[in-house]
Coordinates of C-alpha atoms in Angstrom, one line a residue:
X1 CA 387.1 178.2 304.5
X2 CA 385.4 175.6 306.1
X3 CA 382.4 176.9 307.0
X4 CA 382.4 178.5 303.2
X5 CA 382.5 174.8 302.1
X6 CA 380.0 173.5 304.4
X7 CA 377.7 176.4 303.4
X8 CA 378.2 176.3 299.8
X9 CA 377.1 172.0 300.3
X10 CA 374.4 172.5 302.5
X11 CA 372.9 175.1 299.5
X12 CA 373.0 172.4 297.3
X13 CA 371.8 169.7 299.1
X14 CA 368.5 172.4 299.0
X15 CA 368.7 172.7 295.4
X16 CA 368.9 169.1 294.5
X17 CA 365.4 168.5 297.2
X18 CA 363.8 171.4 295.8
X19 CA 364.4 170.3 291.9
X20 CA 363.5 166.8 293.2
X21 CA 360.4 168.3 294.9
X22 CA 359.4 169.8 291.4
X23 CA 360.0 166.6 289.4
X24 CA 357.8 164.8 291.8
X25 CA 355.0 167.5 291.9
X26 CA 355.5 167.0 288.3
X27 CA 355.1 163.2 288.1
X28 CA 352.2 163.2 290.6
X29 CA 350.5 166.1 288.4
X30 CA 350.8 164.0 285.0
X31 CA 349.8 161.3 287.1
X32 CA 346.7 162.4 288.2
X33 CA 346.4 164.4 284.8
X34 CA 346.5 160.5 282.8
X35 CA 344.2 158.5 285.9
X36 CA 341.7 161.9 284.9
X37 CA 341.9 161.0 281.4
X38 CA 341.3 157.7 281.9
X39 CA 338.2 157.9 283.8
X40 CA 336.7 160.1 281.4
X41 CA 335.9 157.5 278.7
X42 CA 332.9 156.5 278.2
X43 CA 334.4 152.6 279.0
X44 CA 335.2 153.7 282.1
X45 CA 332.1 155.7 282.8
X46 CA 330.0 152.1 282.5
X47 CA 331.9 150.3 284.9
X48 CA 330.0 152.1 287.7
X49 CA 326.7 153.1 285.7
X50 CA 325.1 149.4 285.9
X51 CA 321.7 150.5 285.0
X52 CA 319.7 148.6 282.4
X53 CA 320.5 149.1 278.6
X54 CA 322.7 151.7 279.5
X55 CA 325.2 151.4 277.1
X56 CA 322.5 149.8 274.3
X57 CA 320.4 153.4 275.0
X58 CA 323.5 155.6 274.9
X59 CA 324.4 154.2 271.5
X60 CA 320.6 154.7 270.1
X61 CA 320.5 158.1 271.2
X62 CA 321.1 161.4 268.7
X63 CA 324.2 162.2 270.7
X64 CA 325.5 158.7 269.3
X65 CA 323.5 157.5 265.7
X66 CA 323.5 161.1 263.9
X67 CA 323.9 162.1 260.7
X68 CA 327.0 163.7 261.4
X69 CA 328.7 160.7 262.6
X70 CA 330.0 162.6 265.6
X71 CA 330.0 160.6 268.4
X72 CA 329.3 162.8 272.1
X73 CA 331.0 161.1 275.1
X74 CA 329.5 160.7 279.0
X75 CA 331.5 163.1 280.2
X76 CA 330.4 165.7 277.4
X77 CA 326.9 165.8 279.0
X78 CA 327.6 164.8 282.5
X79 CA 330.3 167.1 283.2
X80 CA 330.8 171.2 283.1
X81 CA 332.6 172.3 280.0
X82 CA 336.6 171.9 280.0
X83 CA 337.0 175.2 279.4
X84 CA 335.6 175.8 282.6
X85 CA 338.4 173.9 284.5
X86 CA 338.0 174.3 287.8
X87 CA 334.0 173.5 287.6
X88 CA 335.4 170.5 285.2
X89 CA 337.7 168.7 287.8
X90 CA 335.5 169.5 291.3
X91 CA 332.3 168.2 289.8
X92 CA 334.4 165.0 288.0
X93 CA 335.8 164.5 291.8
X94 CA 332.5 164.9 293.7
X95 CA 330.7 162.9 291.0
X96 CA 333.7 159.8 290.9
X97 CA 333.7 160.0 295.1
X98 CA 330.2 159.5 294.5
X99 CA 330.4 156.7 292.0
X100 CA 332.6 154.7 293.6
X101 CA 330.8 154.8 297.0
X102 CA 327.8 153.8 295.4
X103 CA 329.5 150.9 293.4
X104 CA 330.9 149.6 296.7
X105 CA 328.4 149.7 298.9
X106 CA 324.9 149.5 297.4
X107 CA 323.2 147.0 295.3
X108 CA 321.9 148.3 291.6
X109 CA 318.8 146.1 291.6
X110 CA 317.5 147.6 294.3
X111 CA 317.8 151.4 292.7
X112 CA 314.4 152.7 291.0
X113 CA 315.6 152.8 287.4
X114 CA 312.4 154.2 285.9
X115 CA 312.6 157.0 288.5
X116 CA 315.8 157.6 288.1
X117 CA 315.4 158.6 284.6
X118 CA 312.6 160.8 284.6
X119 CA 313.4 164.3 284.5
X120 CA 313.6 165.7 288.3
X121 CA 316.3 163.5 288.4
X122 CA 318.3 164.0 285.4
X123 CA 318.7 167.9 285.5
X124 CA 320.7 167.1 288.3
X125 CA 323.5 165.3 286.2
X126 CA 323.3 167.5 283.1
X127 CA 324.9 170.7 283.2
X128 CA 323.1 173.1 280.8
X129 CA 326.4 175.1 280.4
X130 CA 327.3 172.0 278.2
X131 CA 324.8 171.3 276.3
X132 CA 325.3 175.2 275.3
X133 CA 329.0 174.4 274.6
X134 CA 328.2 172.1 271.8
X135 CA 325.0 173.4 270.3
X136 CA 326.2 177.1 270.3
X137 CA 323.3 177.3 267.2
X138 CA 320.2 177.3 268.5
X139 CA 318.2 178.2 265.2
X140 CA 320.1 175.9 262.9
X141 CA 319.1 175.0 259.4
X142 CA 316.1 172.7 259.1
X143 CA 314.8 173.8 262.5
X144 CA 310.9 173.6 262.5
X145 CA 308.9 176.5 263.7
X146 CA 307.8 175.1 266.2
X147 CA 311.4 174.8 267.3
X148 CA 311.9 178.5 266.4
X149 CA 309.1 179.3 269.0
X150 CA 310.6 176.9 271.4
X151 CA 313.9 178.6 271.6
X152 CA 312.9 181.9 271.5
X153 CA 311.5 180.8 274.6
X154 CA 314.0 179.3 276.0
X155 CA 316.2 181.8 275.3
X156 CA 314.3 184.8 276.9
X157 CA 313.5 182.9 279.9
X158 CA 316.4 180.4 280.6
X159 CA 317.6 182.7 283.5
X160 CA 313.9 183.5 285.2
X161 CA 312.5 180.8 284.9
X162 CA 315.6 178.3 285.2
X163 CA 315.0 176.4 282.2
X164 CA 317.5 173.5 280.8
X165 CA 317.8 172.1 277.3
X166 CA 317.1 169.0 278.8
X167 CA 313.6 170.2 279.9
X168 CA 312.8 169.0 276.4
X169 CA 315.6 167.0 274.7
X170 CA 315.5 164.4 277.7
X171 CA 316.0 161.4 275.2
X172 CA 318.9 163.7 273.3
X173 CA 321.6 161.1 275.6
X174 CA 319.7 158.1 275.9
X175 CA 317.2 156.8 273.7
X176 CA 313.6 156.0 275.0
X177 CA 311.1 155.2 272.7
X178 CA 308.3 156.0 274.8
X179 CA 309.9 159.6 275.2
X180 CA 307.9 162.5 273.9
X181 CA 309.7 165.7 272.9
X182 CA 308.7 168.0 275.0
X183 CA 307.6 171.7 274.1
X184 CA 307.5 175.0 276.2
X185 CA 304.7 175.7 277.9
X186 CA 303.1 179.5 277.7
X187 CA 304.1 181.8 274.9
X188 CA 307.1 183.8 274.7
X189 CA 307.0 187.2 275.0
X190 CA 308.3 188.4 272.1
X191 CA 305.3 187.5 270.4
X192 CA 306.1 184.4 268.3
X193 CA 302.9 182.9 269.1
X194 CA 300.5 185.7 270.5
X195 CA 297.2 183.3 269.8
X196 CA 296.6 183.8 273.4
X197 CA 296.9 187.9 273.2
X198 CA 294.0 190.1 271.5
X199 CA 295.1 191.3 268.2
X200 CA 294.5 193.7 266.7
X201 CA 291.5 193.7 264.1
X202 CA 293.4 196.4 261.4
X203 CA 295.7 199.2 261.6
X204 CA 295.2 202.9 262.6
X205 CA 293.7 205.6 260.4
X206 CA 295.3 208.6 259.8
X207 CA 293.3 211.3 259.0
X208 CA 295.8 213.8 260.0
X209 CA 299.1 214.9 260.5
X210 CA 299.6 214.0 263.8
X211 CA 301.3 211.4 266.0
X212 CA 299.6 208.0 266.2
X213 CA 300.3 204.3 267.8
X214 CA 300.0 202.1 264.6
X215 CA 298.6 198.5 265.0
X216 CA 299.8 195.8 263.2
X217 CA 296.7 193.8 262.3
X218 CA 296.5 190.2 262.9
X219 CA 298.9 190.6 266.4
X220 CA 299.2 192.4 269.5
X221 CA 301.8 194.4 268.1
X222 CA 302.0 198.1 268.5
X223 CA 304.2 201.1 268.2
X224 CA 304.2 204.9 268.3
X225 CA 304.6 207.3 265.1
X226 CA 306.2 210.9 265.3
X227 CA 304.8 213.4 263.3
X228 CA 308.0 215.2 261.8
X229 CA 307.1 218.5 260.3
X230 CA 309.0 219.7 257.2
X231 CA 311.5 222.1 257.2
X232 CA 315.3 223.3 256.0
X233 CA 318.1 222.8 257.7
X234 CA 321.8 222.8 257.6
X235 CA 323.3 218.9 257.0
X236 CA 326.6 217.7 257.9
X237 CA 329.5 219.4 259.6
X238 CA 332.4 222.1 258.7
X239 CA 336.0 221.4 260.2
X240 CA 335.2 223.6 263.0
X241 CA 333.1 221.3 264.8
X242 CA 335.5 218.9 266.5
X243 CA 336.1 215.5 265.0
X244 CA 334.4 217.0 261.6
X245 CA 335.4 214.3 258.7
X246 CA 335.6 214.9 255.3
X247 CA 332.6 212.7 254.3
X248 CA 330.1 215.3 256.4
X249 CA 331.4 218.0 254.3
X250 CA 330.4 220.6 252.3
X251 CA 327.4 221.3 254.3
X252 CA 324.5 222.1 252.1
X253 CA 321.0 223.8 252.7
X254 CA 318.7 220.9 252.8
X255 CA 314.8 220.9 253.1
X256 CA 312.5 217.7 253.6
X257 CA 309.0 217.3 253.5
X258 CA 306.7 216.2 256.1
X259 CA 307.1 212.5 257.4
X260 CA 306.1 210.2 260.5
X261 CA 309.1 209.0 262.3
X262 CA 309.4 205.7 264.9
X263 CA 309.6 207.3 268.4
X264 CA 312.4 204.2 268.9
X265 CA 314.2 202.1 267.2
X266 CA 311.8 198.7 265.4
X267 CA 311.9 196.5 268.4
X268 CA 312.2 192.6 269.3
X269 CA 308.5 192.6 269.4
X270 CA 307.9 194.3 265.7
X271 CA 310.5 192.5 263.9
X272 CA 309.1 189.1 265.8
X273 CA 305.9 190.2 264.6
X274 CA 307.2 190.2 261.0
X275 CA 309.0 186.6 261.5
X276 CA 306.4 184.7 262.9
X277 CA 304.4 186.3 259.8
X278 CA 306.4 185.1 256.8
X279 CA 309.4 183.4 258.2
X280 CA 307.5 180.2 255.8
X281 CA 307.0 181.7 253.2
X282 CA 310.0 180.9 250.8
X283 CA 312.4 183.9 249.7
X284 CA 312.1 187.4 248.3
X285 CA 314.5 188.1 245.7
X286 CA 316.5 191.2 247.0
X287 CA 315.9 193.4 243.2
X288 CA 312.2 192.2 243.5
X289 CA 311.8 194.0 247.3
X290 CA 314.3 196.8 246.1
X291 CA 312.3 197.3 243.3
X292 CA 309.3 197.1 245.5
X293 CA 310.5 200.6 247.0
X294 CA 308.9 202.6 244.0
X295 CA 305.6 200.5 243.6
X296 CA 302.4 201.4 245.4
X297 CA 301.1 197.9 244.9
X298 CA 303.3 195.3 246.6
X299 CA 303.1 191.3 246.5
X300 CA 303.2 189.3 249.3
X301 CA 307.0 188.7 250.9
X302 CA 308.7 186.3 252.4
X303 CA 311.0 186.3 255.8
X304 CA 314.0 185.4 257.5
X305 CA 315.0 181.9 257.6
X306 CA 316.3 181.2 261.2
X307 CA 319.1 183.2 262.5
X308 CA 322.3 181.9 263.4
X309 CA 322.3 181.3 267.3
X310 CA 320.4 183.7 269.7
X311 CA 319.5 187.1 267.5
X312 CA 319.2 189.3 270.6
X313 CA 322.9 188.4 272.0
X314 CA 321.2 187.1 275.1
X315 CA 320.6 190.7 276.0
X316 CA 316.8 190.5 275.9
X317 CA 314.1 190.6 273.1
X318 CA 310.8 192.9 273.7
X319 CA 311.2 196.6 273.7
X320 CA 315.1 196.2 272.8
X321 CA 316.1 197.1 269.4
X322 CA 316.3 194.3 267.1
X323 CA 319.3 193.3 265.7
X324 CA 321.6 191.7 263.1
X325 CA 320.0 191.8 260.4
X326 CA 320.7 192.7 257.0
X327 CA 319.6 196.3 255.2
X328 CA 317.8 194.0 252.6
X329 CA 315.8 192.3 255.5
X330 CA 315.0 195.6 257.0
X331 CA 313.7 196.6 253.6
X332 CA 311.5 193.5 253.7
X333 CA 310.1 194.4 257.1
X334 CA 309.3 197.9 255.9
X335 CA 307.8 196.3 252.9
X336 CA 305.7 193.8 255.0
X337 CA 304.4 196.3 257.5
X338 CA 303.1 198.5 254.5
X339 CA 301.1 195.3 253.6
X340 CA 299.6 195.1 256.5
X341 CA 299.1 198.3 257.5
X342 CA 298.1 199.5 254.1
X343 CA 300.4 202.8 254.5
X344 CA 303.6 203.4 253.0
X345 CA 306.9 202.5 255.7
X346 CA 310.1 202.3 254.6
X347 CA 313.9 203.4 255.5
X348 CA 314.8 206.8 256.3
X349 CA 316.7 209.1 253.7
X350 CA 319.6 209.7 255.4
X351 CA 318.5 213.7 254.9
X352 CA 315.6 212.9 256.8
X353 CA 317.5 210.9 259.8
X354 CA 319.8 214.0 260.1
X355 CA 317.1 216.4 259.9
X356 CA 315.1 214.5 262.7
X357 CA 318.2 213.4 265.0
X358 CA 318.5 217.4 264.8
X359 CA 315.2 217.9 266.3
X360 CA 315.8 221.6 265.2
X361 CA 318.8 222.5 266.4
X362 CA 322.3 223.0 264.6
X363 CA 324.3 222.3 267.1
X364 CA 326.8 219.0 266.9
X365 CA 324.2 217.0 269.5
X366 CA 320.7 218.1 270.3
X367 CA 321.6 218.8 273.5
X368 CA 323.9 220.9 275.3
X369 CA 327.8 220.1 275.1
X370 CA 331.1 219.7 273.6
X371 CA 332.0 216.7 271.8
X372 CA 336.0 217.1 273.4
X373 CA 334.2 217.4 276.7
X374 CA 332.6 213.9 276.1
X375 CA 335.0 212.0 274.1
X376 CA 337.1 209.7 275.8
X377 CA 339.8 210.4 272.7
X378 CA 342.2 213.3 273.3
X379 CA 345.5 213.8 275.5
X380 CA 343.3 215.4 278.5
X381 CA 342.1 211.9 278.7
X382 CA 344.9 210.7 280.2
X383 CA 344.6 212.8 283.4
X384 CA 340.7 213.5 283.6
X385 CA 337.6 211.3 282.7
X386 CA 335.4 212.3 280.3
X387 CA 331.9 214.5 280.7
X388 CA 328.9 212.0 281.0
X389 CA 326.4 214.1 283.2
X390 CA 324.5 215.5 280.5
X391 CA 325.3 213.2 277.2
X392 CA 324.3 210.2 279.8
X393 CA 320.4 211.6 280.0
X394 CA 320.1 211.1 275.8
X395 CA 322.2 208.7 274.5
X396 CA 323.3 204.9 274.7
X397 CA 326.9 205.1 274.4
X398 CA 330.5 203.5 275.3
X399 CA 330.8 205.3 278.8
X400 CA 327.0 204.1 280.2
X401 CA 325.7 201.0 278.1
X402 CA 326.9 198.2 279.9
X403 CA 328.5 197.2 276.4
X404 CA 325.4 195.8 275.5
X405 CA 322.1 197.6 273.9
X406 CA 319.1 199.0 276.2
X407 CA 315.4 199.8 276.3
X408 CA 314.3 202.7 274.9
X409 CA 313.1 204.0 278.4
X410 CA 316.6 204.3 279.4
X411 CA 317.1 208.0 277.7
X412 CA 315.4 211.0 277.3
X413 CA 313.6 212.0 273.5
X414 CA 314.9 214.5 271.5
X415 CA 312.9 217.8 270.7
X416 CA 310.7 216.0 268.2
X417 CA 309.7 213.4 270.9
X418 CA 311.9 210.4 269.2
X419 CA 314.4 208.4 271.6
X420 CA 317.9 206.4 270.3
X421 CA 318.5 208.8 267.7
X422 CA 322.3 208.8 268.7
X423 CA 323.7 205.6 270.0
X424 CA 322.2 202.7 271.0
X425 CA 322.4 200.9 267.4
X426 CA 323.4 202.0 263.7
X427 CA 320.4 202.9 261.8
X428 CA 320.0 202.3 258.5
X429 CA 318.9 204.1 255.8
X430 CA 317.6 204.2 252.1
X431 CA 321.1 206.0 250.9
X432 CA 323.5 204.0 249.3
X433 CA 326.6 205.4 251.0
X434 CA 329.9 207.4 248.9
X435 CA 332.0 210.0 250.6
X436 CA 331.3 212.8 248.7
X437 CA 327.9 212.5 248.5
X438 CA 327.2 216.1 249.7
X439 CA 329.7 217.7 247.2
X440 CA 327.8 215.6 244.1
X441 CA 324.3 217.9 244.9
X442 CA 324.0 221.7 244.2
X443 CA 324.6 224.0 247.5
X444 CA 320.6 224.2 248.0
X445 CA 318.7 220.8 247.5
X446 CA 315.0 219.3 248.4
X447 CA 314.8 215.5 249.6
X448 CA 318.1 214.7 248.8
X449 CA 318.6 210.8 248.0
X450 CA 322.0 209.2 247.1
X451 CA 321.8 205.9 244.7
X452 CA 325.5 205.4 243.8
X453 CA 327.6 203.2 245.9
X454 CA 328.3 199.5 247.0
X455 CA 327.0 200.5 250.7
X456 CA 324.8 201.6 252.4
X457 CA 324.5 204.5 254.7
X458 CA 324.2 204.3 258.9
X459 CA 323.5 206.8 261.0
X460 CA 323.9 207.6 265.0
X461 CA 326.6 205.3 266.5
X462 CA 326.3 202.6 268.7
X463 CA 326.3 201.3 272.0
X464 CA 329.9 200.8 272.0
X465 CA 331.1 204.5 270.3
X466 CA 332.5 206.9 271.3
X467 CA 330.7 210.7 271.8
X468 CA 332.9 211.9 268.9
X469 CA 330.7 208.9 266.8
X470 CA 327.4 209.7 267.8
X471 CA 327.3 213.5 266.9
X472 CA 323.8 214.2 264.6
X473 CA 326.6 215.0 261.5
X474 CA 328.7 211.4 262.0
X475 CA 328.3 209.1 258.9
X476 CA 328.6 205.7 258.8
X477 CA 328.3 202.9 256.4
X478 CA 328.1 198.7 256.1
X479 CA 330.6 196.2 255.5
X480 CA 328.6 194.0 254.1
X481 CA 331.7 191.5 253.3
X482 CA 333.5 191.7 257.0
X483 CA 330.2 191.9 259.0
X484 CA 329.7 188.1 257.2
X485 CA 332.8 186.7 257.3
X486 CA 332.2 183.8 260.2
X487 CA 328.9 182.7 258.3
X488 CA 328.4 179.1 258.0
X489 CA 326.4 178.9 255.4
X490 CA 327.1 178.4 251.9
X491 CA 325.6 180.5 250.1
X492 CA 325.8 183.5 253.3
X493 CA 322.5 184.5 254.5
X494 CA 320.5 187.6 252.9
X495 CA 318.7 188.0 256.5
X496 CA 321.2 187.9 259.4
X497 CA 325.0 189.4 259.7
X498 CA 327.0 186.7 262.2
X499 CA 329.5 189.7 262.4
X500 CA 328.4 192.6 263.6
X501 CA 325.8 193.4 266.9
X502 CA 325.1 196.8 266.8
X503 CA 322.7 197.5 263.7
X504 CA 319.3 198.2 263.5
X505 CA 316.8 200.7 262.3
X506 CA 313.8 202.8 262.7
X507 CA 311.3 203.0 260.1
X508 CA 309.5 206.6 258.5
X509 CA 306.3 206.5 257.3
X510 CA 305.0 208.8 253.8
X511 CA 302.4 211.7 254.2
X512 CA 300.5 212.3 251.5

């Protein structure tokens, strides 16, 4: 009984250290947590950081006297981003080591102020991960086009090249009268500025029907046109093909007449093209370019104001398909590029996507395969991984794109030589979308085009769908409403969707 007795104190002598253990860890930990928060002000900041003015050019600066009123502290700048916690605390402990060594044992007058603050020097104290914190925007409203070109720049070649925001905003933190803004030297490669290319003098005749690279005049800007012969063909899907919906049905005997397609997808570098073009120019009215669709004789249009942050995702511009935009501002790039080009570019009907993504087959891909033997969906799933040796070769989907869209020279073309048909991004096209479109036409029907509904039709999946979504029968529409739901601006943009990554489209140009 004893030794029960002894036992049962000597476990909670342990239990009364280890709780006091804890509630000192604790105090220690809020401890620290407080002396942290206390040497983050900017107060405390200028007790070591004796250089000249400092506090006079910190409160003169844009990060300080702003129209906003919001006021960006030392720490904000000279410290990783809190989020990043771990990177927050070491660099705030190497940096107040640092600090405090310095403040003990050297003298400030004898420090090289004017050295100090030129540019070599400061990247070392500004993490660019937190300048990207704050300004998340880099295309915000009132940006100047020069700034446009600037951070198109930036924003391709941050990575390669190591650029900072600071590079050029070195006075953004302290004010310095005799501070130039600085701008990017070169020219970006997505051909914002292409004075330095040769340009093309005017676009390509066509004297036949035949494939053709198209320049547009007045940049260095060109792309390749498939010719698409006419034909008939069987559109959409019965419920025998797996993962049929109801909107692909009935199937109806379709013919279309001749057309040139886009091998790929309008890239980075076309649709750049386009914005460097008009991007000043004012606004279009959206009936005045939808009207524009039936004129021969177009006026002059106007382009996309500045997009909300980096367009391309930070997944590269050039040969990538653009994205983000609205249908009406892929109307106006059609519309603009028949300007220039003097031909006649628009959307595809979605007859004549289905009829190309077909490539002359009838099958539910162009290719061989089952879409149960590539879908990840299914109960089989569970035990065994999805097909991807063959689907792989052709298409941009969830199960190879890195989550993220690709150049066109990832995948194989199709039988009529065009590339991205399925996957990669949503297409859009001329169709305004309804589910029972196919059932509102006779059986047999020649050019079909649908012009009742709120949205509008997209074809061929995405980067992120699944093989099920990306068969040639699959239909697809916009959300206009949800894809703009975290925009901004009051009223919402006309030209860019903040909601939605994977859209895009390839244009089709008239034979006559």
């Amino acid at each position: 009984m004893k030794r029960y007795n002894r036992r049962v104190e000597k476990n909670g002598k342990k239990k009364w250290i280890f709780l006091g253990g804890l509630l000192v860890g604790f105090s220690l930990f809020i401890a620290a947590y407080q002396v942290s928060v206390y040497y983050s002000s900017n107060e405390s900041c200028m007790k070591c950081h004796v250089h000249p003015h400092v506090e006079d050019s910190w409160k003169l600066s844009m990060h300080v006297n702003n129209a906003s009123g919001v006021m960006t502290h030392c720490v904000d700048c000279h410290l990783p981003p809190k989020n990043q916690t771990w990177n927050h605390y070491s660099a705030k402990a190497k940096l107040g080591i640092k600090d405090l060594w310095g403040y003990l044992t050297k003298d400030s007058t004898d420090f090289q102020w004017d050295v100090k603050s030129e540019l070599e020097h400061a990247v070392k104290y500004i993490p660019n991960e937190s300048c990207k914190e704050c300004h998340k925007n880099l295309f915000p409203t009132g940006i100047t086009d020069d700034g446009i070109t600037a951070h198109l720049y930036y924003d391709e070649n941050e990575k390669k090249l190591n650029l900072q925001c600071i590079s050029c905003h070195l006075d953004a933190g302290h004010y310095n009268p005799n501070y130039k803004h600085g701008r990017m030297t070169g020219i970006p490669s997505v051909k914002i500025n292409t004075s330095l290319e040769k340009k093309f003098d005017s676009a390509t005749p066509v004297t036949s029907f035949s494939d053709f690279t198209e320049h547009i005049p007045g940049t260095a800007v060109s792309f390749n046109m498939i010719a698409v012969k006419g034909g008939f063909f069987r559109m959409g899907s019965d419920k025998k093909e797996a993962f049929h919906k109801e909107d692909e049905a009935p199937v109806r005997n379709v013919t279309v007449s001749p057309f040139f397609m886009a091998e790929v997808e309008v890239t980075w570098d076309m649709y750049f093209a386009f914005y460097a073009n008009t991007m000043s120019e004012g606004r279009t009215l959206p009936e005045k370019i939808y009207a524009n669709n039936s004129r021969p004789d177009l006026d002059a249009v106007s382009g996309p104001t500045p997009p909300f942050g980096s367009p391309d995702q930070g997944w590269g511009t050039g040969s990538r398909p653009a994205i983000t935009m609205t249908h009406y501002a892929a109307e106006t790039f059609c519309q603009w590029l028949s300007l220039k080009t003097g031909k006649k570019y628009r959307l595809p009907t979605e007859a004549e996507w289905e009829y190309a993504a077909r490539g002359g087959t009838e099958t539910p891909y162009f290719f061989e395969g089952k879409p149960k033997d590539f879908s990840n969906e299914g109960f089989m799933r569970k035990f065994f991984a999805a097909k991807t040796d063959v689907i792989s070769e052709y298409v941009i989907y969830a199960n190879d794109s890195k989550n993220r869209t690709q150049e066109p020279d990832k995948v194989k073309s199709n039988p009529f030589g065009l590339k991205n048909m399925l996957g990669n991004v949503m297409e859009y096209c001329s169709d305004k979308y309804s589910p029972d479109a196919y059932g509102k036409t006779s059986e047999t029907v020649t050019d079909p085009h649908a012009t009742e509904g709120e949205e509008w039709v997209v074809r061929g999946g995405l980067y992120n769908s699944d093989a099920a979504d990306v068969r040639c029968a699959a239909r697809s529409h916009t959300r206009h409403d949800e894809w703009l739901k975290t925009d901004p601006q009051q009223p919402k943009s006309i030209w860019w969707y903040s909601d939605v990554r994977g859209i895009g489209f390839r244009i089709v140009c008239e034979y006559n």
